[in-house]
mmCIF file of C-alpha atoms and ligand atoms in Angstrom:
data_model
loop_
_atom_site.group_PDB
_atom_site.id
_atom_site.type_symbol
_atom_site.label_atom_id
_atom_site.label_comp_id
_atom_site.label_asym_id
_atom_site.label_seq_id
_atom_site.Cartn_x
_atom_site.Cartn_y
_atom_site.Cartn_z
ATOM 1 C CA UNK B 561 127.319 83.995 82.529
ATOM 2 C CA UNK B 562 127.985 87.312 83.869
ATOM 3 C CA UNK B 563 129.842 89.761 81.415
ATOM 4 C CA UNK B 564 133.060 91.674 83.419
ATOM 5 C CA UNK B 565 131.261 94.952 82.266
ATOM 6 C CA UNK B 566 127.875 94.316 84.930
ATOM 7 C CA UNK B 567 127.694 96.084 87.732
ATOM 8 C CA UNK B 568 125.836 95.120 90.143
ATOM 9 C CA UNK B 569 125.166 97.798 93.241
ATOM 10 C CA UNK B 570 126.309 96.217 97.166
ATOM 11 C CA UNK B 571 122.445 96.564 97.757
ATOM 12 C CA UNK B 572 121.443 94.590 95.156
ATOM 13 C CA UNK B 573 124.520 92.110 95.217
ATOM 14 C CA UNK B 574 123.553 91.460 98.699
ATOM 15 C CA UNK B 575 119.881 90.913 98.078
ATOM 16 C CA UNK B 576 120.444 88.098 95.572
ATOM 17 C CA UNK B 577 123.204 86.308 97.700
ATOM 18 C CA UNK B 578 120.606 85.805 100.300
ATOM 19 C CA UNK B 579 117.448 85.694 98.016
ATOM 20 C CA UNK B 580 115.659 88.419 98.963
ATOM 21 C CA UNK B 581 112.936 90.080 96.166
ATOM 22 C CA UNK B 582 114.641 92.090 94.274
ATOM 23 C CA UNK B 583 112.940 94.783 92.044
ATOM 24 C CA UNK B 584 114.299 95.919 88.083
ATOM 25 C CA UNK B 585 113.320 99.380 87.227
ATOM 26 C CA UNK B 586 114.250 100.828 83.833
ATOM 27 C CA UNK B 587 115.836 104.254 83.429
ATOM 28 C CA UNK B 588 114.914 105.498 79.486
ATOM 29 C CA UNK B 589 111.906 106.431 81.808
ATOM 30 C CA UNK B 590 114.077 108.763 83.963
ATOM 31 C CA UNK B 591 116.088 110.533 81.093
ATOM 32 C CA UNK B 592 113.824 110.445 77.927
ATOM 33 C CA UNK B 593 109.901 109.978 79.542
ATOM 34 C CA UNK B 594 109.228 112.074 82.210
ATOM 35 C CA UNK B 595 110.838 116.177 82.472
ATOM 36 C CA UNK B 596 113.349 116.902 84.989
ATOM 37 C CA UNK B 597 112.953 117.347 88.556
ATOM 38 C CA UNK B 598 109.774 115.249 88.378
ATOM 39 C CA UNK B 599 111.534 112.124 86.882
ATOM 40 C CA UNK B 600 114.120 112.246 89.697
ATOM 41 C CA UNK B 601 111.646 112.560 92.307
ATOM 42 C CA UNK B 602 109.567 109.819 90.863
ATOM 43 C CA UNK B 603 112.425 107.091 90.137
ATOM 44 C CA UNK B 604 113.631 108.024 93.667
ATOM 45 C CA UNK B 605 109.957 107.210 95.054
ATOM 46 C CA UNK B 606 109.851 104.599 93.004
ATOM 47 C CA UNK B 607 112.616 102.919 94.326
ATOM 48 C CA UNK B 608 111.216 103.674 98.691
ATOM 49 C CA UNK B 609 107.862 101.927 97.090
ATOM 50 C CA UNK B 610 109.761 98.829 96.150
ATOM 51 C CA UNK B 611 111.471 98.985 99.481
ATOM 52 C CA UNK B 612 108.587 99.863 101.245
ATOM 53 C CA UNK B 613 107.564 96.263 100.015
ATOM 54 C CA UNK B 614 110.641 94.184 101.007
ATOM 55 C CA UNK B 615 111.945 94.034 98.306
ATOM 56 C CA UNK B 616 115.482 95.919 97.042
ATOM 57 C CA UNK B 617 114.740 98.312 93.995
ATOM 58 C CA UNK B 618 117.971 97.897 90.932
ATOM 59 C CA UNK B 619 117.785 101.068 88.436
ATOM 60 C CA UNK B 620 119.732 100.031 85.516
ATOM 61 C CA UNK B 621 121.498 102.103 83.228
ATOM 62 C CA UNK B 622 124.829 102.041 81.537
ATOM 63 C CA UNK B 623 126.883 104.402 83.155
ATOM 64 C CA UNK B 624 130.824 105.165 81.715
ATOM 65 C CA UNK B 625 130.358 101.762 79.311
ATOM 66 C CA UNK B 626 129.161 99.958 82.827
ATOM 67 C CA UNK B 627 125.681 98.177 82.476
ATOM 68 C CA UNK B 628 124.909 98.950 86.447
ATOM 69 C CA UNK B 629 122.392 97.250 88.369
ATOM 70 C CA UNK B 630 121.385 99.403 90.618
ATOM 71 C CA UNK B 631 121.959 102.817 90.692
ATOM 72 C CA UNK B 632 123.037 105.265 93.698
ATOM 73 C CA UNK B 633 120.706 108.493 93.987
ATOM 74 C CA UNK B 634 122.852 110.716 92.497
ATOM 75 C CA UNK B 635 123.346 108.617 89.521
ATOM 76 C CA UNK B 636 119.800 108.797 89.400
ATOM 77 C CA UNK B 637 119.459 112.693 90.051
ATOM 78 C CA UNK B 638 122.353 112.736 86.931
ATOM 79 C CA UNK B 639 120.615 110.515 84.504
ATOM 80 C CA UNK B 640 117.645 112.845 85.126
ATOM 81 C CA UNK B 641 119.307 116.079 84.982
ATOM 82 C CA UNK B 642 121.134 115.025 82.065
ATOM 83 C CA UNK B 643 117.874 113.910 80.234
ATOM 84 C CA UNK B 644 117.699 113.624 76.425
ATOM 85 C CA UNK B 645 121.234 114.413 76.216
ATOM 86 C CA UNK B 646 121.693 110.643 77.507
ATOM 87 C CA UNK B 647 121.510 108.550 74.857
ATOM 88 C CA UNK B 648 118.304 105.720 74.973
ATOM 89 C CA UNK B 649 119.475 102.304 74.951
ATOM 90 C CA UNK B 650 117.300 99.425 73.060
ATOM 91 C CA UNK B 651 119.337 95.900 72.040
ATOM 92 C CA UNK B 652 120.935 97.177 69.536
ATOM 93 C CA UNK B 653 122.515 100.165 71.253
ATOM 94 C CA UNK B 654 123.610 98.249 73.968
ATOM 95 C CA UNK B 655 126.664 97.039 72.549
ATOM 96 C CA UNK B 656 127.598 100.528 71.334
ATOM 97 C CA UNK B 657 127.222 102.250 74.749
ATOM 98 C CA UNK B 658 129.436 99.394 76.314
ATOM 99 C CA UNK B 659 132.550 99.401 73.708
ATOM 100 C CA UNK B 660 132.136 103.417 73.629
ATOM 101 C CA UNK B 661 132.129 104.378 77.328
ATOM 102 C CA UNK B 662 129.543 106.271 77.418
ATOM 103 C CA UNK B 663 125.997 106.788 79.690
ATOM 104 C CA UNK B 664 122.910 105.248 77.889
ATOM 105 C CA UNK B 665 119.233 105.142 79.721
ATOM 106 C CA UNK B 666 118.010 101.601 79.116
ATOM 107 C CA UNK B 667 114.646 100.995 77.359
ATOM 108 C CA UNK B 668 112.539 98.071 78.541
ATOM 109 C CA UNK B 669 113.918 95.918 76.361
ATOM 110 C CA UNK B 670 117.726 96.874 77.576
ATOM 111 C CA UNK B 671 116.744 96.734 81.288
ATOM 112 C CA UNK B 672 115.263 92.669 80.656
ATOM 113 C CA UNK B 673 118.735 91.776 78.875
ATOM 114 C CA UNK B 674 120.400 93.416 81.831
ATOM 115 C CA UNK B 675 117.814 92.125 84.596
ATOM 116 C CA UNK B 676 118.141 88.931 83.454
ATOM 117 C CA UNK B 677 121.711 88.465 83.341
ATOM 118 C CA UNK B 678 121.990 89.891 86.799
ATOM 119 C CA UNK B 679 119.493 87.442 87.609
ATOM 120 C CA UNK B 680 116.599 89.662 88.506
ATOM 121 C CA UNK B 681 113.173 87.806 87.220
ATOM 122 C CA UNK B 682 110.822 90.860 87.894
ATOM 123 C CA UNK B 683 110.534 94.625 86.303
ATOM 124 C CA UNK B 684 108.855 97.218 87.241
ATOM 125 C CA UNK B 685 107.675 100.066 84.473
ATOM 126 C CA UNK B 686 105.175 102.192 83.679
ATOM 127 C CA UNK B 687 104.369 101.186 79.661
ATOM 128 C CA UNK B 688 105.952 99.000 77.259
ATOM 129 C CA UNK B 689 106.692 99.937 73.870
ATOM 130 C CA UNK B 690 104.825 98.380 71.050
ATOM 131 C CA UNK B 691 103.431 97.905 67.937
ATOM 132 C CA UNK B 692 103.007 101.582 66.636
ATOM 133 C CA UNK B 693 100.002 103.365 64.728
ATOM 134 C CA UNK B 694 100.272 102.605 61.257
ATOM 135 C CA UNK B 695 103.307 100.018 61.428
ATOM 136 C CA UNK B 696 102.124 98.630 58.363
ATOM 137 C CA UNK B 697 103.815 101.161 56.695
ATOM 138 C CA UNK B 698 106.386 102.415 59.190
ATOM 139 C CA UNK B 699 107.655 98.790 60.253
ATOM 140 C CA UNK B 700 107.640 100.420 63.781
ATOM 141 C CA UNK B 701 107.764 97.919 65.966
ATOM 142 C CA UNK B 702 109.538 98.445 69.464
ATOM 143 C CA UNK B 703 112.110 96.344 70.388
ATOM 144 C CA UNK B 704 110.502 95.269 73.765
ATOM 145 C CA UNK B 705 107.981 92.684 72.482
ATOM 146 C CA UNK B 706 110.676 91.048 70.790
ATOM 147 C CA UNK B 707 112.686 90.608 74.153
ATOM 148 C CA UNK B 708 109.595 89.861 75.733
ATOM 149 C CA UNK B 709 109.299 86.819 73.039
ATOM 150 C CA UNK B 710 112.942 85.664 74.344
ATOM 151 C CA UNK B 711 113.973 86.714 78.001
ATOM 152 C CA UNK B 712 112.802 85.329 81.281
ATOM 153 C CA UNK B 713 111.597 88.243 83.165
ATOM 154 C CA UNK B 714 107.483 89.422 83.964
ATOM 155 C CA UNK B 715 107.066 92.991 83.280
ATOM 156 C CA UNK B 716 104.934 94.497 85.016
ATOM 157 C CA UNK B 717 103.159 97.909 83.677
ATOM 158 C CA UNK B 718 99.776 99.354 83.100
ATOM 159 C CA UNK B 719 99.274 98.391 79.945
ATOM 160 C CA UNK B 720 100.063 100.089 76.633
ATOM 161 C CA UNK B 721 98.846 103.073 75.566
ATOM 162 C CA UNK B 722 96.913 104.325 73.009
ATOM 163 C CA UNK B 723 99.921 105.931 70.858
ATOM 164 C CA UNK B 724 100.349 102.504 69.865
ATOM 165 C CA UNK B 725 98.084 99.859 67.616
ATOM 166 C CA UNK B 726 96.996 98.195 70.506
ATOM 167 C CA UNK B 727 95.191 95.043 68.800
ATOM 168 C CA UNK B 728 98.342 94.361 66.765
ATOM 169 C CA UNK B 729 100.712 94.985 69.908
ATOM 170 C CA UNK B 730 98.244 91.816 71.161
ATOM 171 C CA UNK B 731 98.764 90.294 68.123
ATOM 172 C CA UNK B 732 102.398 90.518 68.029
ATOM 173 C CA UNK B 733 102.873 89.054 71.553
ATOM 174 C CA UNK B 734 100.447 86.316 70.900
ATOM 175 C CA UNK B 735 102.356 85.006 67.960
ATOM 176 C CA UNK B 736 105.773 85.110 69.632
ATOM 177 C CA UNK B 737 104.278 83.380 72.821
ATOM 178 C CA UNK B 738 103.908 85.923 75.855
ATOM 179 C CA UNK B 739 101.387 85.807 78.080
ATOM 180 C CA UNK B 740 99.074 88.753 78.516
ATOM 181 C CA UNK B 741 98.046 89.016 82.638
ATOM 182 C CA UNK B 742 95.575 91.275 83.760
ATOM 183 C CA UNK B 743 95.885 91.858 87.415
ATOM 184 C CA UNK B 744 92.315 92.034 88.971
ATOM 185 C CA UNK B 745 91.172 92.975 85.838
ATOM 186 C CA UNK B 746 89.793 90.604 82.647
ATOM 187 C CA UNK B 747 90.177 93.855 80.205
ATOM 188 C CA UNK B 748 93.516 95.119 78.965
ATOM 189 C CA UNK B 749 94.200 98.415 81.021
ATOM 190 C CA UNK B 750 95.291 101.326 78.653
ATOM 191 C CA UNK B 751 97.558 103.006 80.745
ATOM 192 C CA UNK B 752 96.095 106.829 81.126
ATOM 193 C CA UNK B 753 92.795 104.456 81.370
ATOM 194 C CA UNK B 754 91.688 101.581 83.153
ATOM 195 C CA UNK B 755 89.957 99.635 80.539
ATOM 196 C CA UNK B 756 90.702 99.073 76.865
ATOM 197 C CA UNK B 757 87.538 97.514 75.695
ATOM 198 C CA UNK B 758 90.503 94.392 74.826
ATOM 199 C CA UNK B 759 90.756 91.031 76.620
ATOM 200 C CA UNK B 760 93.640 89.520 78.410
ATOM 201 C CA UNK B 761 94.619 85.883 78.389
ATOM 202 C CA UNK B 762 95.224 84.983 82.097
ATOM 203 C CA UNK B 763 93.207 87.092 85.204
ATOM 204 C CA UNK B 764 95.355 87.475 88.212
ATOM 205 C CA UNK B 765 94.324 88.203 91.434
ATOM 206 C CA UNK B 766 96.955 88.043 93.619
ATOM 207 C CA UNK B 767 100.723 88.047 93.155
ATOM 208 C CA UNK B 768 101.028 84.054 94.292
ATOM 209 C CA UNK B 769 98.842 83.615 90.931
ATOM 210 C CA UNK B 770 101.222 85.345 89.186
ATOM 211 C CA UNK B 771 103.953 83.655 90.511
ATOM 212 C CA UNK B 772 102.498 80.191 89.471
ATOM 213 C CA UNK B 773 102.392 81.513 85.718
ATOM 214 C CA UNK B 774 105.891 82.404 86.050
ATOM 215 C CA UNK B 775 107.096 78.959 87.856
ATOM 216 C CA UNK B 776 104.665 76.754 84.851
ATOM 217 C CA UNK B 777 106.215 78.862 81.883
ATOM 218 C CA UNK B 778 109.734 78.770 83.128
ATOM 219 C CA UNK B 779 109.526 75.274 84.872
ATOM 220 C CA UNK B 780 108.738 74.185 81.251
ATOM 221 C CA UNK B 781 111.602 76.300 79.135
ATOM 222 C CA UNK B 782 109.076 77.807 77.267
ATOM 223 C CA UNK B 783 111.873 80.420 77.693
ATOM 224 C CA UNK B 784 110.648 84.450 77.161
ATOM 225 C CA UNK B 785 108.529 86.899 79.195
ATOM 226 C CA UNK B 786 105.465 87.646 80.378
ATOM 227 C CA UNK B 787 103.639 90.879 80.536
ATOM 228 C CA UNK B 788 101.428 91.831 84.300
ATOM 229 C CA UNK B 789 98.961 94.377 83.305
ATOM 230 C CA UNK B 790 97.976 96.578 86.414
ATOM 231 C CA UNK B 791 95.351 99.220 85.793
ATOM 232 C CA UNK B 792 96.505 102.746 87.255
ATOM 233 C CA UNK B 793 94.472 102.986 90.766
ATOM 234 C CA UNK B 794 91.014 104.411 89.173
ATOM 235 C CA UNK B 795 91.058 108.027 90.823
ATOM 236 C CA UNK B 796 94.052 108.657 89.246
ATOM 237 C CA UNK B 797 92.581 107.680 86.093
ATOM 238 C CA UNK B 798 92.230 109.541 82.919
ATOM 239 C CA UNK B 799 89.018 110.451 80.887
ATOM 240 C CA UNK B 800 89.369 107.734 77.614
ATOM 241 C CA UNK B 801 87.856 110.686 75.670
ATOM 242 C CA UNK B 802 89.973 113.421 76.424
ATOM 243 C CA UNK B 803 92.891 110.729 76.098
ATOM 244 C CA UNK B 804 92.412 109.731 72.657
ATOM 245 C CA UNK B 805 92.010 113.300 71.273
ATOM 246 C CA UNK B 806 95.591 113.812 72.583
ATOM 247 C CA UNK B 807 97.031 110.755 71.513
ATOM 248 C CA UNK B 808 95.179 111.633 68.160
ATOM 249 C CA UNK B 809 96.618 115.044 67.925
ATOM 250 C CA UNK B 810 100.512 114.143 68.767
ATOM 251 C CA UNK B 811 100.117 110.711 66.381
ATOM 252 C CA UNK B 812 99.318 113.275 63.303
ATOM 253 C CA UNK B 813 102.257 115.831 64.545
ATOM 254 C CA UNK B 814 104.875 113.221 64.452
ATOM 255 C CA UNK B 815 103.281 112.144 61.493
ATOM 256 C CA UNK B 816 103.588 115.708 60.042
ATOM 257 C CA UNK B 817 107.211 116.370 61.441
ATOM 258 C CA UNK B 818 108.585 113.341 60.471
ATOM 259 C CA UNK B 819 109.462 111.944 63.834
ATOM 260 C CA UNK B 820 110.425 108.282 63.115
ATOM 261 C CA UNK B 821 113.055 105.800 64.995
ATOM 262 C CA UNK B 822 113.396 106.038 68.857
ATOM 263 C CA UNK B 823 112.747 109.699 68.594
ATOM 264 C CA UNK B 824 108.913 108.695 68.600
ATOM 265 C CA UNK B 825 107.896 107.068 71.478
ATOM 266 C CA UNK B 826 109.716 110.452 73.874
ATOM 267 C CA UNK B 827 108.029 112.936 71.229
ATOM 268 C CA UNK B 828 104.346 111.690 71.772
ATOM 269 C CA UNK B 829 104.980 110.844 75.562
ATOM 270 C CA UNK B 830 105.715 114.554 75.359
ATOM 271 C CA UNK B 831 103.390 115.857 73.252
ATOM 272 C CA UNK B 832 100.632 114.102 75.125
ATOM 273 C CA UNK B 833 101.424 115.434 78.558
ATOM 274 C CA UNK B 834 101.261 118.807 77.301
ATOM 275 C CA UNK B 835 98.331 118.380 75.312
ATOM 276 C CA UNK B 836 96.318 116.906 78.743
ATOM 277 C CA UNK B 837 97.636 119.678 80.333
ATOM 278 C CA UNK B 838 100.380 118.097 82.545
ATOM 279 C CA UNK B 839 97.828 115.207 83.742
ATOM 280 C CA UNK B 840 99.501 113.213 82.045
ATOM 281 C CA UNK B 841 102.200 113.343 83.953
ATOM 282 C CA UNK B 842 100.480 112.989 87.535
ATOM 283 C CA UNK B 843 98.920 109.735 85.887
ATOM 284 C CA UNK B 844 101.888 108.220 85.060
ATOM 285 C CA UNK B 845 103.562 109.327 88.340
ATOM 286 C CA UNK B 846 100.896 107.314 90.605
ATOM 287 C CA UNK B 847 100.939 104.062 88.043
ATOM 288 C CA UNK B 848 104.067 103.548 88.041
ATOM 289 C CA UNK B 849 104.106 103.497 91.710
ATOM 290 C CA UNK B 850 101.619 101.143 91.719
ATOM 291 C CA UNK B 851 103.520 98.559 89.215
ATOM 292 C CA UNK B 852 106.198 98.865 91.512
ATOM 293 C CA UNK B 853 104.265 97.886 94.867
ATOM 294 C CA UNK B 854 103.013 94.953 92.602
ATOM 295 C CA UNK B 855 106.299 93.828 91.173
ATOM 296 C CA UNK B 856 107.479 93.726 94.332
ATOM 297 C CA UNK B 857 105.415 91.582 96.232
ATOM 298 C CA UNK B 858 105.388 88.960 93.063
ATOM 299 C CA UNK B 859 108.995 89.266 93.304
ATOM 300 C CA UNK B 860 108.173 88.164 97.094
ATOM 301 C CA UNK B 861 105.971 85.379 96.346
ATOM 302 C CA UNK B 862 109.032 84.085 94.081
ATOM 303 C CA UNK B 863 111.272 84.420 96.581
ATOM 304 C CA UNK B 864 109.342 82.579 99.146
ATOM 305 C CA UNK B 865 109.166 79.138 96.701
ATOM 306 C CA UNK B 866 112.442 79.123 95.990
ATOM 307 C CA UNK B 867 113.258 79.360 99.426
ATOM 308 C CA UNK B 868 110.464 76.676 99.995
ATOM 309 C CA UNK B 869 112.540 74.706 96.853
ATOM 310 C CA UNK B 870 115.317 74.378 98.744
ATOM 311 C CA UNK B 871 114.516 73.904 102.247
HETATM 312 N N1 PSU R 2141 106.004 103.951 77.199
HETATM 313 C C1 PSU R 2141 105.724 104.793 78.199
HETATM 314 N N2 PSU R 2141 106.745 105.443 78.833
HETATM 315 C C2 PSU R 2141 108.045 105.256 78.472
HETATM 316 C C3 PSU R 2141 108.330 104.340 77.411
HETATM 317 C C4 PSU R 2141 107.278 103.714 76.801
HETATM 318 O O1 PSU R 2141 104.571 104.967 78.532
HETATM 319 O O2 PSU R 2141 108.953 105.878 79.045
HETATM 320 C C5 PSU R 2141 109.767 104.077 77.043
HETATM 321 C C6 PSU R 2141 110.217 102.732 77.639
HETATM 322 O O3 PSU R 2141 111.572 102.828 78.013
HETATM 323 C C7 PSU R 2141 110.075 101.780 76.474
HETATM 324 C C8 PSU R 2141 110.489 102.682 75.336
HETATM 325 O O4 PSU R 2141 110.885 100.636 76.554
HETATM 326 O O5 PSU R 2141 109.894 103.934 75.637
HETATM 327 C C9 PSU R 2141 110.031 102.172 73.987
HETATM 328 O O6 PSU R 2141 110.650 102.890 72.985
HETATM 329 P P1 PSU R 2141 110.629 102.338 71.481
HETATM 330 O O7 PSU R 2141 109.184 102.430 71.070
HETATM 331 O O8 PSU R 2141 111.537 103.265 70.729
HETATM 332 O O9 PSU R 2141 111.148 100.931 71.532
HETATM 333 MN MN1 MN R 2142 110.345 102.263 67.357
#
């Protein structure tokens, strides 16, 4: 069921009426993880990368209490201009936003919910929230495994990084049943990094692998999501070294400061981009890209059995 406040954008409408591959990209990325102009011009090549796939890119955000799906460029260029002074959307601010009107950018978990019940299976991000450093005293624990534990859409990222427990993130998603893909790749990619030294549960090596995964689990209502894995591209890769010293350094400031809540994840995303310099930020640029081609073409593959389905 469709709720009277979704939006969905002509563009993507269209797409799903004829079942064409349709992309979900999230837009807490846009506002709270990237600065401004860069996070315009990437969600804006983000979405010509989908396209440049065949498939039809759908930004979500809630815009005026409307959970959109799909978002015009200049609701793009204003969720990025706007920034931090747009409010960042998990499950439990969704409601909120809609009853109060206002703009929110939606977190992974958000943009599922509202992929999902626009019908989108496939998302496109750069990193998923998780289970943070010392959670065993924080409780911090992002919102996004538990939607991955209970709606039907593959995310597709590069991993988590390293401001997070990344063995208990793995823990946490093996307990509430979500499949851990790598994509070309048997070792869990760290984001900045290629390689985490950790295992994933299923190797992929081509999006029509992926696609079986997704047709077994859902086929068989073992209902919930499943995480792609898709190491950045490896020249755009950063030193693990120089990575962790960084992570190390903003983990202790927010530590220091006090920075709890959803305030944490955009303060070390922060912290660590200037601590590498701006790298960072070139890094997550180019992955992101990356998940998108990927998503896209799985999205594809999908496409192309149901199509086969119902012939
Ligand atoms: N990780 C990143 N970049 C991001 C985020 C996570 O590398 O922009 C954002 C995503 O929107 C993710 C959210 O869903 O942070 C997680 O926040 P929290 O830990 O408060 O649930
Ligand atoms: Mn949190």
């Amino acid at each position: 069921m469709t709720h009277p406040m979704l939006t969905l954008s002509k563009d993507v409408a269209a797409a799903l009426a004829d079942g064409q591959p349709v992309v979900a990209l999230e837009s807490t990325i846009i506002s709270h993880g990237m600065p401004f102009p860069r996070n315009v011009e990437t969600a804006l090549a983000v979405e010509a990368a989908v396209r440049d796939e065949g498939a039809v890119p759908a930004t979500i955000a809630v815009l005026g209490g409307w959970a959109c799906v799909g978002l015009t460029a200049e609701q793009i260029g204003y969720l990025g201009e706007r920034g931090l002074d747009v409010p960042k959307l998990s499950r439990r601010d969704l409601p909120l936003a809609l009853v109060s009107g206002g703009d929110g950018a939606t977190t992974v978990a958000a943009t599922m919910i509202l992929a999902a019940r626009a019908g989108v299976e496939v998302f496109a991000t750069g990193g998923i929230g998780g289970v943070h450093r010392g959670a065993e005293l924080t409780f911090d624990v992002s919102a996004d495994l538990q939607e991955l534990a209970q709606t039907n859409v593959a995310v597709v990222c590069a991993g988590a990084k390293a401001i997070l427990d990344l063995p208990k993130t793995l823990e946490y998603l093996e307990t509430h049943g979500v499949p851990v893909v790598g994509f070309g790749t048997d070792d869990l990619p760290g984001f900045y990094t290629t390689k985490t030294g950790l295992g994933v549960d299923f190797r992929a090596d081509t999006p029509a692998q992926v696609a079986d995964l997704l047709q077994a689990k859902w086929d068989f209502s073992l209902n919930g999501g499943v995480l792609v894995t898709n190491p950045v591209p490896s020249d755009q890769a950063l030193d693990l070294t120089r990575v962790d010293t960084a992570i190390s350094q903003a983990v202790a400031e927010a530590e220091q400061q006090g920075i709890g809540g959803k305030d944490a994840t955009p303060f070390l995303l922060a912290r660590v981009k200037d601590l590498t310099g701006g790298d960072s930020l070139e890094t997550n640029i180019a992955l992101i890209e990356n998940n998108a081609r990927l998503a896209a073409r799985i999205a594809a593959e999908r496409q192309a059995r149901r199509a086969h389905q119902t012939a």
